[in-house]
């Protein structure tokens, strides 16, 4: 966090290791919260870049930026305040520092744009902000960033020590969230907007045969059987080279962003065209971001039994097997055959959605996990001898998605065969239908 144009997005890009945030000389380029992920010293970090904050600004856009930044602040375990080391300390810096200190969160000051050793002497004036943890950094060159991250992890590890055991033995399921956010994703023109209208019983989204009709995400809240579902119809995601208009480019970026904010993704596939490489690409976005998934094969009335064009109807079992082969990494995702236009099969979506949302938040106690671990024969995992680790115990550290920490004798990244074998065993024992499982290794 910090005032406009102090280099927050450059620091964000440096930490996450990619040009995730747009960077430029013009102040105020970043407006929304931007999320990125990275690993540091064996810990997985979720990093949030916020827009430049002017605490007393009353105009609409700056006020919205401030509101977005407050959401990020509420979510955070630690906060980096970024200041420009080449400018003098200003009243808005002091005001923002006071605001951040009042949150009680671990606070670190990154004095940015310190590109030479000679400049480091100039940072002492920034001690007036009252932030003890102060680090000279150059986001452009990367200097000082490692020391900053080390200090943050040291502080977080000290505060979080033992929390893996705190949430233990709490029963099987986390409390149901106030609402389940459901993103409808897929290629252009596969029937996402028609599906939204069918699920919500409204004409909420504009539907036309022209691909790319939807640009902004359209959402609608549905109450059903005492549960709330917020359906979000996203723009059709295309390959980067296929989007020409800036509005289309932005809509694709926003579609991915809304996907990352959802709990469950409904991946819509066109039954007539079958599973394409782009479908697999889009599914990959959802899988890697930890969203739960349900595969909906839409327009089945045009491809299955009784298809209107008189051609040989597609076989459901064969189609599902071909879809599974093309989307091997989604072996956990249920497949439903529907027609959004006629409404056929739509009644099956809500029960599966409820099941997947519950499985996403399911928690297994450590005692149960370790009884399970004793039953697993790891010799069956096809892992090279040099990559094997001695496993002490396994615990579930988080839900949504279910995240497990494996305590072993070596701080190494688990071999993919080990991880896949363990994931399959966990699913066999505990289910977790429709949700990816994340497994982290930590040396005891």
Coordinates of C-alpha atoms in Angstrom, one line a residue:
X1 CA 0.0 0.0 0.0
X2 CA 1.1 3.6 -0.5
X3 CA 0.5 6.9 -2.2
X4 CA 0.2 7.1 -6.0
X5 CA 3.4 6.6 -8.1
X6 CA 5.7 5.4 -5.3
X7 CA 6.4 2.1 -7.2
X8 CA 3.9 -0.4 -5.6
X9 CA 3.1 -2.2 -8.8
X10 CA 6.8 -2.5 -9.7
X11 CA 7.5 -4.0 -6.3
X12 CA 4.5 -6.3 -6.7
X13 CA 5.8 -7.5 -10.1
X14 CA 9.2 -8.1 -8.6
X15 CA 7.8 -10.2 -5.7
X16 CA 5.5 -12.3 -7.9
X17 CA 8.1 -12.7 -10.6
X18 CA 6.0 -11.5 -13.6
X19 CA 4.6 -8.4 -15.2
X20 CA 1.2 -9.0 -13.6
X21 CA 0.5 -5.3 -12.9
X22 CA 0.6 -2.6 -15.5
X23 CA 3.4 -0.2 -14.7
X24 CA 3.8 3.4 -16.1
X25 CA 5.0 6.9 -15.2
X26 CA 1.4 8.1 -15.0
X27 CA 0.1 8.1 -11.4
X28 CA -3.1 6.1 -10.7
X29 CA -2.8 3.4 -13.3
X30 CA -3.8 0.7 -10.7
X31 CA -7.3 1.1 -9.4
X32 CA -8.6 -2.3 -8.4
X33 CA -6.9 -4.9 -6.2
X34 CA -4.6 -7.1 -8.2
X35 CA -3.6 -10.5 -6.8
X36 CA -0.5 -12.5 -7.5
X37 CA 1.2 -15.6 -5.9
X38 CA 4.7 -16.6 -5.2
X39 CA 6.8 -19.0 -3.1
X40 CA 9.5 -17.7 -0.7
X41 CA 11.6 -19.8 1.7
X42 CA 9.1 -22.7 1.4
X43 CA 6.1 -20.6 2.1
X44 CA 3.3 -19.8 -0.4
X45 CA 2.5 -16.1 -0.5
X46 CA -0.6 -14.3 -1.9
X47 CA 0.4 -10.8 -2.7
X48 CA -2.1 -7.9 -3.3
X49 CA -1.3 -4.7 -5.2
X50 CA -3.6 -1.8 -4.4
X51 CA -4.2 1.5 -6.0
X52 CA -2.5 4.7 -4.8
X53 CA -4.2 5.9 -1.6
X54 CA -4.8 9.6 -0.7
X55 CA -6.7 9.2 2.6
X56 CA -8.5 12.5 2.5
X57 CA -9.4 12.5 -1.2
X58 CA -13.1 12.9 -1.8
X59 CA -13.4 12.3 -5.6
X60 CA -15.2 9.2 -6.8
X61 CA -12.3 7.2 -8.3
X62 CA -9.8 7.8 -5.5
X63 CA -12.6 7.0 -2.9
X64 CA -13.3 3.7 -4.8
X65 CA -9.5 3.0 -4.8
X66 CA -9.4 3.5 -1.1
X67 CA -12.4 1.2 -0.6
X68 CA -10.8 -1.5 -2.7
X69 CA -7.6 -1.1 -0.7
X70 CA -9.5 -1.4 2.6
X71 CA -10.8 -4.8 1.5
X72 CA -7.2 -5.9 0.8
X73 CA -6.1 -4.6 4.2
X74 CA -8.8 -6.6 5.9
X75 CA -7.6 -9.8 4.2
X76 CA -3.9 -9.3 4.8
X77 CA -1.6 -11.0 7.4
X78 CA 1.1 -8.3 6.9
X79 CA 1.2 -4.9 5.2
X80 CA 4.0 -3.3 3.2
X81 CA 3.8 0.5 3.1
X82 CA 5.7 1.8 0.1
X83 CA 7.2 5.3 -0.1
X84 CA 9.4 7.0 -2.7
X85 CA 12.8 7.4 -1.2
X86 CA 13.7 10.2 -3.6
X87 CA 11.0 12.5 -2.4
X88 CA 10.5 14.3 0.9
X89 CA 8.1 12.9 3.4
X90 CA 4.7 14.4 3.0
X91 CA 1.6 14.8 5.1
X92 CA -0.4 12.1 3.2
X93 CA 2.4 9.6 4.1
X94 CA 2.1 10.4 7.8
X95 CA -1.7 10.1 7.6
X96 CA -1.5 6.7 5.8
X97 CA 1.1 5.4 8.2
X98 CA -1.2 6.3 11.1
X99 CA -4.1 4.6 9.4
X100 CA -2.1 1.4 8.8
X101 CA -0.7 1.3 12.3
X102 CA -4.2 1.5 13.8
X103 CA -5.0 -1.9 12.1
X104 CA -2.6 -3.7 14.4
X105 CA -1.3 -5.8 11.5
X106 CA 2.5 -6.4 11.1
X107 CA 3.6 -3.3 9.2
X108 CA 6.8 -3.0 7.1
X109 CA 8.1 0.2 5.4
X110 CA 9.7 -0.2 1.9
X111 CA 11.6 2.9 1.1
X112 CA 11.6 2.5 -2.7
X113 CA 13.8 3.8 -5.5
X114 CA 17.0 3.5 -3.5
X115 CA 19.3 2.4 -6.3
X116 CA 22.7 3.2 -4.9
X117 CA 24.5 2.8 -1.5
X118 CA 24.9 6.5 -1.3
X119 CA 21.1 7.0 -1.3
X120 CA 20.6 4.7 1.8
X121 CA 21.8 7.4 4.1
X122 CA 18.9 9.6 3.0
X123 CA 16.2 7.2 4.3
X124 CA 16.6 8.0 8.0
X125 CA 14.1 10.8 7.7
X126 CA 11.4 8.2 7.0
X127 CA 11.8 6.9 10.6
X128 CA 9.4 9.8 11.4
X129 CA 6.6 7.5 10.2
X130 CA 7.1 5.4 13.3
X131 CA 7.3 2.1 11.5
X132 CA 10.1 0.1 13.1
X133 CA 10.6 -2.4 10.3
X134 CA 12.2 -0.2 7.6
X135 CA 14.0 -1.5 4.4
X136 CA 15.7 0.4 1.6
X137 CA 14.6 -1.3 -1.7
X138 CA 14.9 -0.8 -5.4
X139 CA 11.9 -2.5 -7.1
X140 CA 13.4 -1.8 -10.5
X141 CA 16.7 -3.6 -9.7
X142 CA 15.4 -6.0 -7.1
X143 CA 17.9 -5.0 -4.3
X144 CA 16.6 -5.2 -0.7
X145 CA 13.4 -7.1 -1.7
X146 CA 14.8 -10.5 -0.4
X147 CA 15.6 -8.9 3.0
X148 CA 12.1 -7.4 3.2
X149 CA 10.4 -10.8 2.4
X150 CA 12.7 -12.6 4.9
X151 CA 11.6 -10.2 7.6
X152 CA 7.9 -10.5 6.8
X153 CA 8.1 -14.3 6.9
X154 CA 10.0 -14.3 10.2
X155 CA 7.3 -12.1 11.7
X156 CA 4.4 -14.1 10.2
X157 CA 6.0 -17.5 11.2
X158 CA 6.4 -16.2 14.7
X159 CA 2.8 -15.2 14.9
X160 CA 1.5 -18.3 13.1
X161 CA 3.6 -20.9 14.9
X162 CA 1.4 -23.6 16.1
X163 CA -1.7 -22.4 14.2
X164 CA -1.6 -25.6 12.1
X165 CA -2.8 -27.3 15.3
X166 CA -5.3 -24.6 16.4
X167 CA -8.0 -25.4 13.9
X168 CA -7.8 -29.1 14.6
X169 CA -10.6 -31.5 15.7
X170 CA -13.3 -29.0 14.7
X171 CA -15.5 -31.4 13.0
X172 CA -16.0 -32.2 9.3
X173 CA -17.1 -29.0 7.7
X174 CA -16.4 -25.3 7.9
X175 CA -19.4 -23.0 8.4
X176 CA -21.3 -22.4 5.1
X177 CA -20.3 -19.1 3.6
X178 CA -23.1 -16.4 3.4
X179 CA -23.2 -17.0 -0.4
X180 CA -21.5 -19.2 -2.9
X181 CA -20.0 -17.3 -5.8
X182 CA -20.3 -19.2 -9.1
X183 CA -18.5 -18.0 -12.2
X184 CA -19.8 -19.2 -15.6
X185 CA -16.8 -19.6 -17.8
X186 CA -16.0 -20.8 -21.3
X187 CA -15.3 -19.8 -24.9
X188 CA -17.4 -17.2 -26.6
X189 CA -20.8 -18.3 -27.8
X190 CA -21.0 -21.6 -25.9
X191 CA -24.2 -20.4 -24.1
X192 CA -23.0 -18.9 -20.9
X193 CA -25.5 -16.0 -20.9
X194 CA -28.4 -18.3 -21.8
X195 CA -27.3 -20.5 -18.9
X196 CA -27.3 -17.6 -16.5
X197 CA -30.8 -16.6 -17.6
X198 CA -32.0 -20.2 -17.2
X199 CA -30.4 -20.7 -13.7
X200 CA -31.7 -17.4 -12.4
X201 CA -35.1 -17.5 -14.1
X202 CA -34.5 -14.0 -15.5
X203 CA -33.4 -12.3 -18.7
X204 CA -30.5 -10.8 -16.8
X205 CA -27.9 -11.2 -19.6
X206 CA -28.1 -10.2 -23.2
X207 CA -28.2 -13.2 -25.4
X208 CA -27.3 -13.2 -29.1
X209 CA -25.7 -15.5 -31.6
X210 CA -22.8 -13.0 -32.1
X211 CA -19.7 -14.2 -30.1
X212 CA -18.5 -11.7 -27.6
X213 CA -21.8 -10.1 -26.8
X214 CA -21.0 -10.1 -23.1
X215 CA -18.1 -7.9 -22.1
X216 CA -18.7 -6.9 -18.5
X217 CA -19.4 -9.6 -16.0
X218 CA -23.1 -9.8 -15.2
X219 CA -24.1 -11.3 -11.9
X220 CA -27.4 -12.3 -10.2
X221 CA -28.2 -13.6 -6.7
X222 CA -30.4 -16.7 -6.4
X223 CA -31.9 -18.1 -3.2
X224 CA -32.5 -21.9 -3.3
X225 CA -33.3 -24.3 -0.5
X226 CA -32.0 -21.9 2.1
X227 CA -28.7 -21.3 0.2
X228 CA -27.6 -18.2 -1.7
X229 CA -25.7 -18.5 -5.0
X230 CA -24.3 -15.5 -6.8
X231 CA -23.9 -16.4 -10.5
X232 CA -21.4 -14.4 -12.5
X233 CA -21.6 -14.6 -16.3
X234 CA -18.1 -13.7 -17.6
X235 CA -17.1 -12.7 -21.0
X236 CA -15.9 -15.4 -23.4
X237 CA -12.2 -16.0 -22.9
X238 CA -10.2 -16.1 -26.1
X239 CA -6.6 -16.5 -27.0
X240 CA -4.6 -13.2 -26.6
X241 CA -3.9 -12.9 -30.3
X242 CA -7.6 -13.2 -31.1
X243 CA -8.8 -10.1 -29.2
X244 CA -8.4 -6.8 -31.2
X245 CA -10.6 -4.2 -29.6
X246 CA -9.4 -2.8 -26.2
X247 CA -12.8 -3.4 -24.7
X248 CA -12.5 -7.1 -25.6
X249 CA -9.0 -7.3 -24.2
X250 CA -10.2 -5.7 -20.9
X251 CA -13.2 -8.0 -20.8
X252 CA -11.0 -11.1 -21.0
X253 CA -8.8 -9.7 -18.2
X254 CA -11.9 -9.1 -16.1
X255 CA -13.3 -12.6 -16.9
X256 CA -10.2 -14.1 -15.4
X257 CA -10.4 -11.7 -12.4
X258 CA -14.0 -12.6 -11.7
X259 CA -13.1 -16.3 -12.0
X260 CA -10.4 -15.8 -9.3
X261 CA -13.0 -14.2 -7.0
X262 CA -15.4 -17.2 -7.4
X263 CA -15.8 -20.3 -5.2
X264 CA -17.0 -22.6 -8.0
X265 CA -16.6 -22.4 -11.8
X266 CA -19.2 -23.8 -14.2
X267 CA -17.1 -24.7 -17.3
X268 CA -19.5 -24.6 -20.3
X269 CA -18.5 -26.7 -23.2
X270 CA -20.3 -26.8 -26.6
X271 CA -21.6 -30.4 -27.2
X272 CA -21.6 -29.8 -31.0
X273 CA -18.0 -28.7 -31.2
X274 CA -16.6 -30.9 -28.5
X275 CA -13.7 -30.1 -26.2
X276 CA -11.2 -27.8 -27.8
X277 CA -7.7 -26.7 -26.8
X278 CA -9.1 -23.4 -25.6
X279 CA -11.6 -25.2 -23.4
X280 CA -8.6 -26.9 -21.8
X281 CA -6.8 -23.6 -21.5
X282 CA -9.7 -22.0 -19.7
X283 CA -10.1 -25.0 -17.4
X284 CA -6.5 -24.7 -16.5
X285 CA -7.0 -21.1 -15.3
X286 CA -9.7 -22.3 -13.0
X287 CA -7.8 -25.3 -11.7
X288 CA -4.6 -23.4 -11.0
X289 CA -6.4 -20.7 -9.2
X290 CA -8.0 -23.2 -6.8
X291 CA -11.6 -22.9 -8.0
X292 CA -13.9 -25.8 -7.6
X293 CA -15.2 -27.0 -11.0
X294 CA -18.3 -28.5 -12.6
X295 CA -18.2 -29.3 -16.3
X296 CA -21.4 -28.5 -18.2
X297 CA -21.8 -30.0 -21.6
X298 CA -24.3 -27.5 -23.1
X299 CA -26.4 -27.8 -26.3
X300 CA -26.7 -31.6 -25.7
X301 CA -30.2 -31.4 -27.4
X302 CA -28.3 -30.5 -30.7
X303 CA -25.7 -33.3 -30.4
X304 CA -27.3 -36.2 -28.4
X305 CA -30.3 -38.4 -29.0
X306 CA -33.0 -36.7 -31.2
X307 CA -30.5 -34.2 -32.6
X308 CA -32.4 -32.0 -35.2
X309 CA -29.9 -32.3 -38.0
X310 CA -30.6 -36.0 -38.5
X311 CA -26.9 -36.9 -38.0
X312 CA -25.8 -39.8 -35.8
X313 CA -26.4 -38.8 -32.1
X314 CA -23.3 -38.5 -29.9
X315 CA -23.0 -41.2 -27.2
X316 CA -23.0 -39.7 -23.6
X317 CA -20.5 -42.1 -22.1
X318 CA -18.1 -41.8 -25.1
X319 CA -18.4 -38.0 -25.1
X320 CA -17.6 -37.9 -21.3
X321 CA -14.6 -40.1 -21.7
X322 CA -13.3 -38.0 -24.5
X323 CA -13.8 -34.9 -22.3
X324 CA -12.0 -36.5 -19.4
X325 CA -9.1 -37.5 -21.7
X326 CA -8.8 -33.9 -22.9
X327 CA -9.1 -32.5 -19.4
X328 CA -7.1 -35.0 -17.4
X329 CA -6.2 -32.6 -14.7
X330 CA -10.0 -32.2 -13.9
X331 CA -10.6 -35.8 -13.0
X332 CA -12.3 -34.6 -9.8
X333 CA -14.9 -32.5 -11.6
X334 CA -18.4 -33.8 -12.1
X335 CA -19.8 -33.7 -15.7
X336 CA -23.4 -32.8 -16.5
X337 CA -25.2 -32.8 -19.8
X338 CA -27.6 -29.9 -20.3
X339 CA -29.5 -27.6 -22.7
X340 CA -29.6 -24.1 -21.5
X341 CA -32.0 -23.1 -24.2
X342 CA -34.6 -25.8 -23.5
X343 CA -33.8 -26.2 -19.8
X344 CA -33.2 -29.9 -20.0
X345 CA -30.8 -31.2 -17.3
X346 CA -30.7 -27.8 -15.5
X347 CA -32.5 -29.3 -12.4
X348 CA -29.4 -31.4 -11.8
X349 CA -27.0 -28.4 -11.6
X350 CA -28.1 -27.0 -8.2
X351 CA -27.7 -30.3 -6.2
X352 CA -24.3 -30.9 -7.6
X353 CA -23.4 -27.2 -7.0
X354 CA -24.4 -27.6 -3.3
X355 CA -22.4 -30.7 -2.9
X356 CA -19.2 -29.2 -4.5
X357 CA -19.5 -26.0 -2.4
X358 CA -19.7 -28.2 0.7
X359 CA -16.8 -30.4 -0.3
X360 CA -14.7 -27.3 -0.9
X361 CA -15.1 -26.2 2.7
X362 CA -14.8 -29.7 4.3
X363 CA -12.1 -30.1 7.0
X364 CA -10.6 -33.4 8.2
X365 CA -9.1 -33.5 11.7
X366 CA -5.4 -34.2 12.1
X367 CA -6.0 -37.3 14.1
X368 CA -8.2 -38.7 11.2
X369 CA -5.6 -37.6 8.7
X370 CA -2.8 -39.4 10.5
X371 CA -4.9 -42.6 10.9
X372 CA -5.4 -42.4 7.1
X373 CA -1.6 -41.8 6.6
X374 CA -0.8 -45.0 8.5
X375 CA -2.9 -47.0 5.9
X376 CA -1.1 -45.5 2.8
X377 CA 1.6 -47.6 1.2
X378 CA 3.9 -45.0 -0.2
X379 CA 6.1 -47.7 -1.7
X380 CA 3.4 -47.9 -4.4
X381 CA 4.2 -44.3 -5.5
X382 CA 6.5 -44.4 -8.5
X383 CA 9.0 -41.8 -7.2
X384 CA 12.8 -41.9 -7.8
X385 CA 14.8 -42.9 -4.6
X386 CA 16.6 -39.6 -4.5
X387 CA 13.2 -37.7 -4.4
X388 CA 11.7 -39.8 -1.6
X389 CA 11.1 -38.1 1.8
X390 CA 10.3 -39.5 5.2
X391 CA 6.8 -38.4 6.2
X392 CA 6.1 -37.6 9.8
X393 CA 2.5 -36.4 9.7
X394 CA -0.1 -34.7 7.6
X395 CA -2.6 -32.0 8.5
X396 CA -5.2 -29.9 6.8
X397 CA -4.2 -26.3 7.1
X398 CA -7.0 -24.6 5.1
X399 CA -10.2 -25.0 3.2
X400 CA -11.4 -23.5 -0.1
X401 CA -9.5 -25.1 -1.6
X402 CA -8.6 -27.9 0.8
X403 CA -4.9 -27.4 1.6
X404 CA -2.8 -30.1 3.3
X405 CA 0.7 -29.7 4.9
X406 CA 3.0 -32.7 4.8
X407 CA 5.7 -32.6 7.5
X408 CA 8.8 -34.4 6.3
X409 CA 12.5 -34.8 6.9
X410 CA 13.6 -32.5 4.1
X411 CA 12.6 -29.0 2.8
X412 CA 12.2 -30.1 -0.8
X413 CA 9.4 -29.7 -3.3
X414 CA 7.4 -32.9 -3.5
X415 CA 8.0 -35.0 -6.6
X416 CA 4.9 -34.7 -8.8
X417 CA 4.3 -38.5 -8.6
X418 CA 4.3 -38.3 -4.8
X419 CA 1.9 -35.4 -4.8
X420 CA -0.4 -37.1 -7.4
X421 CA -0.3 -40.4 -5.5
X422 CA -1.1 -38.7 -2.2
X423 CA -3.9 -36.6 -3.7
X424 CA -5.5 -39.8 -5.2
X425 CA -5.4 -41.5 -1.8
X426 CA -6.9 -38.5 0.0
X427 CA -9.8 -38.4 -2.6
X428 CA -10.4 -42.1 -2.2
X429 CA -10.7 -41.8 1.6
X430 CA -12.4 -38.4 2.0
X431 CA -14.0 -37.4 -1.4
X432 CA -13.4 -33.7 -2.0
X433 CA -15.6 -33.9 -5.1
X434 CA -15.3 -31.1 -7.6
X435 CA -12.4 -29.3 -5.8
X436 CA -8.7 -29.2 -6.4
X437 CA -6.4 -30.3 -3.5
X438 CA -3.3 -28.4 -2.7
X439 CA -0.4 -30.2 -0.9
X440 CA 2.5 -28.3 0.7
X441 CA 5.7 -29.9 2.1
X442 CA 7.3 -28.5 5.2
X443 CA 10.4 -29.8 6.9
X444 CA 9.8 -30.6 10.6

